[in-house]
mmCIF file of C-alpha atoms in Angstrom:
data_model
loop_
_atom_site.group_PDB
_atom_site.id
_atom_site.type_symbol
_atom_site.label_atom_id
_atom_site.label_comp_id
_atom_site.label_asym_id
_atom_site.label_seq_id
_atom_site.Cartn_x
_atom_site.Cartn_y
_atom_site.Cartn_z
ATOM 1 C CA GLY A 1 117.213 -48.066 13.281
ATOM 2 C CA GLY A 2 119.159 -46.774 16.252
ATOM 3 C CA GLY A 3 116.251 -44.623 17.432
ATOM 4 C CA ILE A 4 113.219 -45.952 15.537
ATOM 5 C CA TYR A 5 112.573 -48.834 13.153
ATOM 6 C CA ASN A 6 109.298 -48.564 11.230
ATOM 7 C CA ALA A 7 107.728 -51.149 8.945
ATOM 8 C CA GLY A 8 104.173 -49.945 9.427
ATOM 9 C CA THR A 9 102.633 -46.476 9.495
ATOM 10 C CA LEU A 10 104.294 -43.882 11.726
ATOM 11 C CA THR A 11 103.598 -40.175 12.228
ATOM 12 C CA LEU A 12 105.872 -37.880 14.247
ATOM 13 C CA THR A 13 104.650 -34.364 15.053
ATOM 14 C CA ASN A 14 106.520 -31.737 17.107
ATOM 15 C CA SER A 15 109.076 -34.415 17.920
ATOM 16 C CA THR A 16 112.848 -34.852 18.151
ATOM 17 C CA VAL A 17 114.936 -37.931 17.319
ATOM 18 C CA SER A 18 118.512 -37.330 18.428
ATOM 19 C CA GLU A 19 121.812 -38.861 19.588
ATOM 20 C CA ASN A 20 121.062 -42.407 18.462
ATOM 21 C CA THR A 21 123.496 -44.875 16.863
ATOM 22 C CA ALA A 22 122.822 -47.853 14.606
ATOM 23 C CA THR A 23 125.381 -50.656 14.421
ATOM 24 C CA ASP A 24 125.342 -53.866 12.406
ATOM 25 C CA LEU A 25 127.567 -55.873 10.056
ATOM 26 C CA PHE A 26 127.210 -53.115 7.444
ATOM 27 C CA GLY A 27 128.317 -50.325 9.791
ATOM 28 C CA GLY A 28 124.816 -49.457 10.872
ATOM 29 C CA ARG A 29 121.770 -48.279 8.900
ATOM 30 C CA GLY A 30 119.324 -45.590 9.886
ATOM 31 C CA GLY A 31 120.931 -44.068 12.949
ATOM 32 C CA GLY A 32 117.918 -41.972 13.852
ATOM 33 C CA ILE A 33 115.157 -43.707 11.892
ATOM 34 C CA TYR A 34 115.065 -46.757 9.638
ATOM 35 C CA ASN A 35 111.843 -46.680 7.609
ATOM 36 C CA GLU A 36 110.479 -49.494 5.447
ATOM 37 C CA GLY A 37 106.846 -48.457 5.780
ATOM 38 C CA SER A 38 105.055 -45.116 5.670
ATOM 39 C CA LEU A 39 106.612 -42.349 7.729
ATOM 40 C CA THR A 40 105.461 -38.731 8.138
ATOM 41 C CA LEU A 41 107.409 -36.071 10.059
ATOM 42 C CA THR A 42 105.851 -32.660 10.733
ATOM 43 C CA ASN A 43 107.486 -29.842 12.719
ATOM 44 C CA SER A 44 110.124 -32.319 13.820
ATOM 45 C CA THR A 45 113.909 -32.629 14.098
ATOM 46 C CA VAL A 46 116.281 -35.526 13.420
ATOM 47 C CA SER A 47 119.741 -34.536 14.647
ATOM 48 C CA GLY A 48 123.040 -35.828 15.973
ATOM 49 C CA ASN A 49 122.453 -39.454 15.010
ATOM 50 C CA LYS A 50 125.061 -41.829 13.600
ATOM 51 C CA ALA A 51 125.207 -44.827 11.251
ATOM 52 C CA GLY A 52 127.253 -46.203 8.373
ATOM 53 C CA SER A 53 124.449 -45.193 5.990
ATOM 54 C CA GLY A 54 121.452 -43.009 6.638
ATOM 55 C CA GLY A 55 122.882 -41.458 9.762
ATOM 56 C CA GLY A 56 119.728 -39.414 10.243
ATOM 57 C CA ILE A 57 117.157 -41.427 8.289
ATOM 58 C CA LEU A 58 117.369 -44.453 6.019
ATOM 59 C CA ASN A 59 114.248 -44.750 3.883
ATOM 60 C CA GLY A 60 113.170 -47.704 1.811
ATOM 61 C CA GLY A 61 109.482 -46.911 1.975
ATOM 62 C CA THR A 62 107.489 -43.683 1.770
ATOM 63 C CA LEU A 63 108.817 -40.711 3.716
ATOM 64 C CA THR A 64 107.292 -37.227 3.953
ATOM 65 C CA LEU A 65 108.895 -34.317 5.821
ATOM 66 C CA THR A 66 107.077 -31.013 6.334
ATOM 67 C CA ASN A 67 108.485 -28.059 8.276
ATOM 68 C CA SER A 68 111.183 -30.376 9.598
ATOM 69 C CA THR A 69 114.964 -30.410 10.015
ATOM 70 C CA VAL A 70 117.562 -33.147 9.512
ATOM 71 C CA SER A 71 120.879 -31.822 10.801
ATOM 72 C CA GLY A 72 124.237 -32.735 12.287
ATOM 73 C CA ASN A 73 123.999 -36.458 11.594
ATOM 74 C CA THR A 74 126.977 -38.670 10.706
ATOM 75 C CA GLY A 75 126.714 -41.085 7.782
ATOM 76 C CA CYS A 76 124.469 -38.903 5.563
ATOM 77 C CA GLY A 77 121.411 -36.921 6.595
ATOM 78 C CA ILE A 78 118.912 -39.007 4.616
ATOM 79 C CA ASP A 79 119.652 -42.128 2.563
ATOM 80 C CA ASN A 80 116.697 -42.752 0.249
ATOM 81 C CA GLY A 81 115.845 -45.738 -1.896
ATOM 82 C CA GLY A 82 112.094 -45.243 -1.804
ATOM 83 C CA SER A 83 109.843 -42.212 -2.124
ATOM 84 C CA LEU A 84 110.973 -39.076 -0.286
ATOM 85 C CA THR A 85 109.193 -35.707 -0.234
ATOM 86 C CA LEU A 86 110.460 -32.631 1.614
ATOM 87 C CA THR A 87 108.386 -29.450 1.931
ATOM 88 C CA ASN A 88 109.509 -26.348 3.847
ATOM 89 C CA SER A 89 112.288 -28.436 5.346
ATOM 90 C CA THR A 90 116.048 -28.199 5.902
ATOM 91 C CA VAL A 91 118.843 -30.763 5.594
ATOM 92 C CA SER A 92 122.022 -29.202 6.950
ATOM 93 C CA GLY A 93 125.393 -29.812 8.574
ATOM 94 C CA ASN A 94 125.453 -33.553 8.043
ATOM 95 C CA THR A 95 128.651 -35.562 7.494
ATOM 96 C CA GLY A 96 128.599 -38.073 4.643
ATOM 97 C CA GLY A 97 126.315 -35.893 2.534
ATOM 98 C CA GLY A 98 122.960 -34.213 2.894
ATOM 99 C CA ILE A 99 120.724 -36.576 0.907
ATOM 100 C CA SER A 100 121.617 -39.698 -1.069
ATOM 101 C CA ASN A 101 118.964 -40.888 -3.513
ATOM 102 C CA SER A 102 119.751 -44.257 -5.052
ATOM 103 C CA GLY A 103 117.063 -45.491 -7.400
ATOM 104 C CA GLY A 104 114.365 -43.648 -5.505
ATOM 105 C CA THR A 105 112.137 -40.642 -6.072
ATOM 106 C CA LEU A 106 113.210 -37.459 -4.308
ATOM 107 C CA THR A 107 111.151 -34.247 -4.397
ATOM 108 C CA LEU A 108 112.073 -31.015 -2.626
ATOM 109 C CA THR A 109 109.791 -27.966 -2.505
ATOM 110 C CA ASN A 110 110.546 -24.737 -0.620
ATOM 111 C CA SER A 111 113.427 -26.548 1.063
ATOM 112 C CA THR A 112 117.122 -26.012 1.823
ATOM 113 C CA VAL A 113 120.094 -28.382 1.657
ATOM 114 C CA SER A 114 123.105 -26.571 3.104
ATOM 115 C CA GLY A 115 126.457 -26.926 4.799
ATOM 116 C CA ASN A 116 126.788 -30.675 4.391
ATOM 117 C CA THR A 117 130.169 -32.413 4.061
ATOM 118 C CA GLY A 118 130.226 -35.135 1.431
ATOM 119 C CA GLY A 119 127.963 -33.167 -0.916
ATOM 120 C CA GLY A 120 124.506 -31.688 -0.870
ATOM 121 C CA ILE A 121 122.489 -34.201 -2.905
ATOM 122 C CA PHE A 122 123.711 -37.394 -4.590
ATOM 123 C CA ASN A 123 121.315 -38.832 -7.184
ATOM 124 C CA SER A 124 122.192 -42.171 -8.760
ATOM 125 C CA ASN A 125 121.044 -45.566 -10.016
ATOM 126 C CA ARG A 126 118.192 -44.144 -12.166
ATOM 127 C CA GLY A 127 116.978 -42.001 -9.312
ATOM 128 C CA THR A 128 114.602 -39.114 -9.961
ATOM 129 C CA LEU A 129 115.397 -35.776 -8.317
ATOM 130 C CA THR A 130 113.159 -32.687 -8.540
ATOM 131 C CA LEU A 131 113.793 -29.369 -6.780
ATOM 132 C CA THR A 132 111.295 -26.498 -6.893
ATOM 133 C CA ASN A 133 111.723 -23.161 -5.108
ATOM 134 C CA SER A 134 114.626 -24.672 -3.183
ATOM 135 C CA THR A 135 118.235 -23.784 -2.351
ATOM 136 C CA VAL A 136 121.355 -25.969 -2.306
ATOM 137 C CA SER A 137 124.194 -23.984 -0.724
ATOM 138 C CA GLY A 138 127.516 -24.239 1.069
ATOM 139 C CA ASN A 139 127.977 -27.970 0.599
ATOM 140 C CA LYS A 140 131.343 -29.618 -0.046
ATOM 141 C CA ALA A 141 132.435 -32.838 -1.770
ATOM 142 C CA GLY A 142 135.161 -34.276 -3.970
ATOM 143 C CA ARG A 143 132.904 -33.886 -7.008
ATOM 144 C CA GLY A 144 129.449 -32.390 -7.441
ATOM 145 C CA GLY A 145 129.605 -30.223 -4.333
ATOM 146 C CA GLY A 146 125.982 -29.123 -4.563
ATOM 147 C CA ILE A 147 124.333 -31.821 -6.672
ATOM 148 C CA TYR A 148 125.892 -34.949 -8.188
ATOM 149 C CA ASN A 149 123.632 -36.566 -10.777
ATOM 150 C CA ILE A 150 124.986 -39.858 -12.131
ATOM 151 C CA GLY A 151 124.026 -43.422 -13.038
ATOM 152 C CA SER A 152 121.209 -42.535 -15.471
ATOM 153 C CA GLY A 153 119.707 -40.257 -12.843
ATOM 154 C CA THR A 154 117.217 -37.553 -13.796
ATOM 155 C CA LEU A 155 117.543 -34.055 -12.354
ATOM 156 C CA THR A 156 114.899 -31.319 -12.644
ATOM 157 C CA LEU A 157 115.648 -27.878 -11.209
ATOM 158 C CA ILE A 158 112.896 -25.217 -11.224
ATOM 159 C CA ASN A 159 113.052 -21.726 -9.666
ATOM 160 C CA SER A 160 115.917 -22.862 -7.467
ATOM 161 C CA THR A 161 119.362 -21.688 -6.347
ATOM 162 C CA VAL A 162 122.663 -23.575 -6.297
ATOM 163 C CA SER A 163 125.168 -21.338 -4.534
ATOM 164 C CA GLY A 164 128.509 -21.433 -2.742
ATOM 165 C CA ASN A 165 129.156 -25.153 -3.080
ATOM 166 C CA THR A 166 132.651 -26.621 -3.486
ATOM 167 C CA ALA A 167 134.150 -29.614 -5.330
ATOM 168 C CA THR A 168 137.693 -30.358 -4.175
ATOM 169 C CA GLY A 169 138.578 -33.385 -6.332
ATOM 170 C CA GLU A 170 139.974 -33.817 -9.820
ATOM 171 C CA TYR A 171 136.560 -34.283 -11.467
ATOM 172 C CA GLY A 172 135.086 -30.883 -10.599
ATOM 173 C CA GLY A 173 131.504 -29.697 -10.655
ATOM 174 C CA GLY A 174 131.340 -27.210 -7.804
ATOM 175 C CA GLY A 175 127.638 -26.534 -8.178
ATOM 176 C CA ILE A 176 126.459 -29.515 -10.230
ATOM 177 C CA ALA A 177 128.233 -32.553 -11.665
ATOM 178 C CA ASN A 178 126.194 -34.415 -14.264
ATOM 179 C CA ALA A 179 126.402 -37.801 -15.939
ATOM 180 C CA GLY A 180 122.665 -38.278 -16.335
ATOM 181 C CA SER A 181 119.785 -36.208 -17.653
ATOM 182 C CA ALA A 182 119.185 -32.674 -16.368
ATOM 183 C CA ASN A 183 116.565 -29.995 -17.072
ATOM 184 C CA LEU A 184 117.349 -26.660 -15.409
ATOM 185 C CA SER A 185 114.720 -23.901 -15.564
ATOM 186 C CA PHE A 186 114.656 -20.350 -14.177
ATOM 187 C CA SER A 187 117.363 -21.124 -11.659
ATOM 188 C CA THR A 188 120.559 -19.466 -10.434
ATOM 189 C CA ILE A 189 123.908 -21.244 -10.259
ATOM 190 C CA THR A 190 126.462 -18.893 -8.732
ATOM 191 C CA ASN A 191 129.478 -18.543 -6.427
ATOM 192 C CA ASN A 192 130.333 -22.240 -6.664
ATOM 193 C CA GLN A 193 133.943 -23.349 -7.013
ATOM 194 C CA ALA A 194 135.894 -26.376 -8.170
ATOM 195 C CA THR A 195 139.537 -27.345 -7.920
ATOM 196 C CA SER A 196 139.339 -28.659 -11.479
ATOM 197 C CA GLY A 197 136.873 -27.851 -14.291
ATOM 198 C CA GLY A 198 133.264 -26.814 -14.050
ATOM 199 C CA GLY A 199 132.975 -24.368 -11.192
ATOM 200 C CA GLY A 200 129.273 -24.022 -11.876
ATOM 201 C CA ILE A 201 128.436 -27.186 -13.844
ATOM 202 C CA ARG A 202 130.651 -30.085 -14.908
ATOM 203 C CA ILE A 203 129.073 -32.267 -17.591
ATOM 204 C CA TYR A 204 130.691 -35.675 -17.997
ATOM 205 C CA SER A 205 127.913 -37.067 -20.182
ATOM 206 C CA GLY A 206 124.166 -36.873 -20.693
ATOM 207 C CA ALA A 207 121.926 -34.026 -21.819
ATOM 208 C CA VAL A 208 121.806 -30.830 -19.774
ATOM 209 C CA LYS A 209 119.051 -28.482 -20.950
ATOM 210 C CA VAL A 210 118.894 -24.912 -19.644
ATOM 211 C CA LYS A 211 116.172 -22.264 -19.868
ATOM 212 C CA GLY A 212 116.157 -18.966 -17.991
ATOM 213 C CA VAL A 213 119.269 -19.990 -16.042
ATOM 214 C CA ILE A 214 121.774 -17.553 -14.530
ATOM 215 C CA LEU A 215 125.234 -19.141 -14.605
ATOM 216 C CA ALA A 216 127.693 -16.618 -13.201
ATOM 217 C CA ASN A 217 130.485 -15.863 -10.721
ATOM 218 C CA ASN A 218 131.566 -19.487 -10.457
ATOM 219 C CA THR A 219 135.278 -20.315 -10.351
ATOM 220 C CA SER A 220 137.656 -23.110 -11.282
ATOM 221 C CA GLN A 221 141.140 -23.165 -9.787
ATOM 222 C CA SER A 222 142.412 -25.022 -12.852
ATOM 223 C CA GLY A 223 141.166 -22.170 -15.038
ATOM 224 C CA THR A 224 139.069 -24.569 -17.104
ATOM 225 C CA GLY A 225 135.360 -23.901 -17.402
ATOM 226 C CA PRO A 226 134.703 -21.456 -14.587
ATOM 227 C CA GLU A 227 130.963 -21.445 -15.301
ATOM 228 C CA CYS A 228 130.621 -24.785 -17.071
ATOM 229 C CA SER A 229 132.661 -27.540 -18.623
ATOM 230 C CA GLY A 230 130.918 -29.667 -21.250
ATOM 231 C CA SER A 231 127.901 -29.394 -23.530
ATOM 232 C CA LEU A 232 124.723 -27.489 -22.670
ATOM 233 C CA ILE A 233 121.501 -27.378 -24.669
ATOM 234 C CA SER A 234 120.059 -23.865 -24.584
ATOM 235 C CA HIS A 235 116.317 -23.295 -24.682
ATOM 236 C CA GLY A 236 116.779 -19.553 -24.371
ATOM 237 C CA TYR A 237 116.756 -16.678 -21.871
ATOM 238 C CA ASN A 238 119.956 -17.802 -20.136
ATOM 239 C CA LEU A 239 122.736 -15.545 -18.858
ATOM 240 C CA ILE A 240 126.228 -17.048 -18.865
ATOM 241 C CA LYS A 241 128.847 -14.653 -17.561
ATOM 242 C CA ASN A 242 131.879 -16.512 -18.920
ATOM 243 C CA ILE A 243 131.309 -18.906 -21.811
ATOM 244 C CA ALA A 244 134.858 -20.328 -21.811
ATOM 245 C CA ASP A 245 134.669 -24.138 -22.193
ATOM 246 C CA CYS A 246 130.845 -24.067 -22.380
ATOM 247 C CA ASP A 247 129.922 -25.920 -25.560
ATOM 248 C CA PHE A 248 126.419 -25.014 -26.746
ATOM 249 C CA THR A 249 124.433 -23.501 -29.598
ATOM 250 C CA VAL A 250 123.558 -19.953 -28.627
ATOM 251 C CA HIS A 251 119.849 -19.109 -28.574
ATOM 252 C CA PRO A 252 119.008 -15.578 -29.810
ATOM 253 C CA THR A 253 117.633 -14.685 -26.361
ATOM 254 C CA ASP A 254 120.728 -15.763 -24.421
ATOM 255 C CA ILE A 255 122.903 -13.125 -22.718
ATOM 256 C CA LEU A 256 126.610 -13.914 -22.861
ATOM 257 C CA ASN A 257 129.672 -12.481 -21.127
ATOM 258 C CA LYS A 258 127.714 -10.057 -18.948
ATOM 259 C CA ASP A 259 127.465 -9.693 -15.182
ATOM 260 C CA PRO A 260 123.954 -10.386 -13.789
ATOM 261 C CA LEU A 261 124.706 -8.042 -10.848
ATOM 262 C CA LEU A 262 123.492 -10.390 -8.153
ATOM 263 C CA GLY A 263 123.329 -9.567 -4.471
ATOM 264 C CA PRO A 264 124.538 -11.955 -1.748
ATOM 265 C CA LEU A 265 122.657 -15.086 -0.746
ATOM 266 C CA ALA A 266 120.017 -13.724 1.597
ATOM 267 C CA ASP A 267 116.408 -13.819 2.728
ATOM 268 C CA ASN A 268 114.644 -11.871 -0.022
ATOM 269 C CA GLY A 269 111.116 -12.805 0.989
ATOM 270 C CA GLY A 270 110.875 -16.226 -0.647
ATOM 271 C CA PRO A 271 110.706 -19.672 0.956
ATOM 272 C CA THR A 272 114.513 -20.034 0.868
ATOM 273 C CA LYS A 273 117.548 -17.764 0.510
ATOM 274 C CA THR A 274 118.191 -16.323 -2.973
ATOM 275 C CA HIS A 275 120.408 -13.863 -4.871
ATOM 276 C CA LEU A 276 118.465 -10.678 -5.646
ATOM 277 C CA PRO A 277 119.430 -9.015 -8.973
ATOM 278 C CA ALA A 278 120.214 -5.306 -8.806
ATOM 279 C CA ALA A 279 117.760 -2.816 -10.283
ATOM 280 C CA ASN A 280 119.952 -2.450 -13.390
ATOM 281 C CA SER A 281 120.597 -6.189 -13.856
ATOM 282 C CA PRO A 282 120.357 -7.390 -17.477
ATOM 283 C CA VAL A 283 118.246 -10.384 -16.397
ATOM 284 C CA LEU A 284 115.247 -8.366 -15.194
ATOM 285 C CA ASP A 285 112.044 -8.604 -17.273
ATOM 286 C CA ARG A 286 113.752 -10.669 -19.963
ATOM 287 C CA VAL A 287 111.330 -13.590 -20.208
ATOM 288 C CA PRO A 288 107.932 -13.038 -21.880
ATOM 289 C CA HIS A 289 104.959 -14.344 -19.939
ATOM 290 C CA GLN A 290 104.240 -17.061 -22.489
ATOM 291 C CA GLU A 291 107.781 -18.412 -22.103
ATOM 292 C CA CYS A 292 107.528 -18.867 -18.315
ATOM 293 C CA THR A 293 107.172 -22.620 -18.641
ATOM 294 C CA ALA A 294 109.690 -25.069 -17.258
ATOM 295 C CA LEU A 295 111.478 -27.649 -19.352
#
């Protein structure tokens, strides 16, 4: 806890925690804040801190961020092993990853994880990760540039965007790399790239269920699985632009090998940046009202 160590109940409002360093035998933990109690940040910033793990915040308790920013920290933006909730918040430009969730519960709503080196979100060790109305963009890692779900982790993606992330290693997964359980609903996975397979999604193992998902314009330098590599389980109303190396049973409502005609990642009036479909996009008005239920 280079800046703050909390084992009680702490609330920070309109505050800044910056330029702190944690050092110990393990390389330092919680450069900005080390929380083992109950911590609430509102309209606050944690930036420019440094530690071996949890450069911005290390959380082993209960942590809630609202309208807050965790940026430019070294040693991961937030390292979570407890309960972490982000609402209307941003985790960006951190080195060592944006958020690491090991065995904890991580929930993001109306939030952005962008421009982090070492990956956007790493979910492992039976961790639970849920993103709703959120965007994961422009992150970079060896594998799972946007989201890396492994170690019996559970990933739920609802009304969210995974865009412009990069995986540079041999295992791929530019947007998402999965070796756990994943349910993806009404979300867009686009413009991600991988050196090897799975520009959009790389599935090593586990069940990946998709419903109302746009999977398009992703690339793989190896030429294997530009959109996805591995087995998907379709629950209908998906658009997959290039089905090469995507192994799945086609649902009658799926749209295959067509361009969704998406605009650039931009502010389109929602809580985070999104890709607006053109007026003549084949994805518009495709899902009946009664089917607008997440997996």
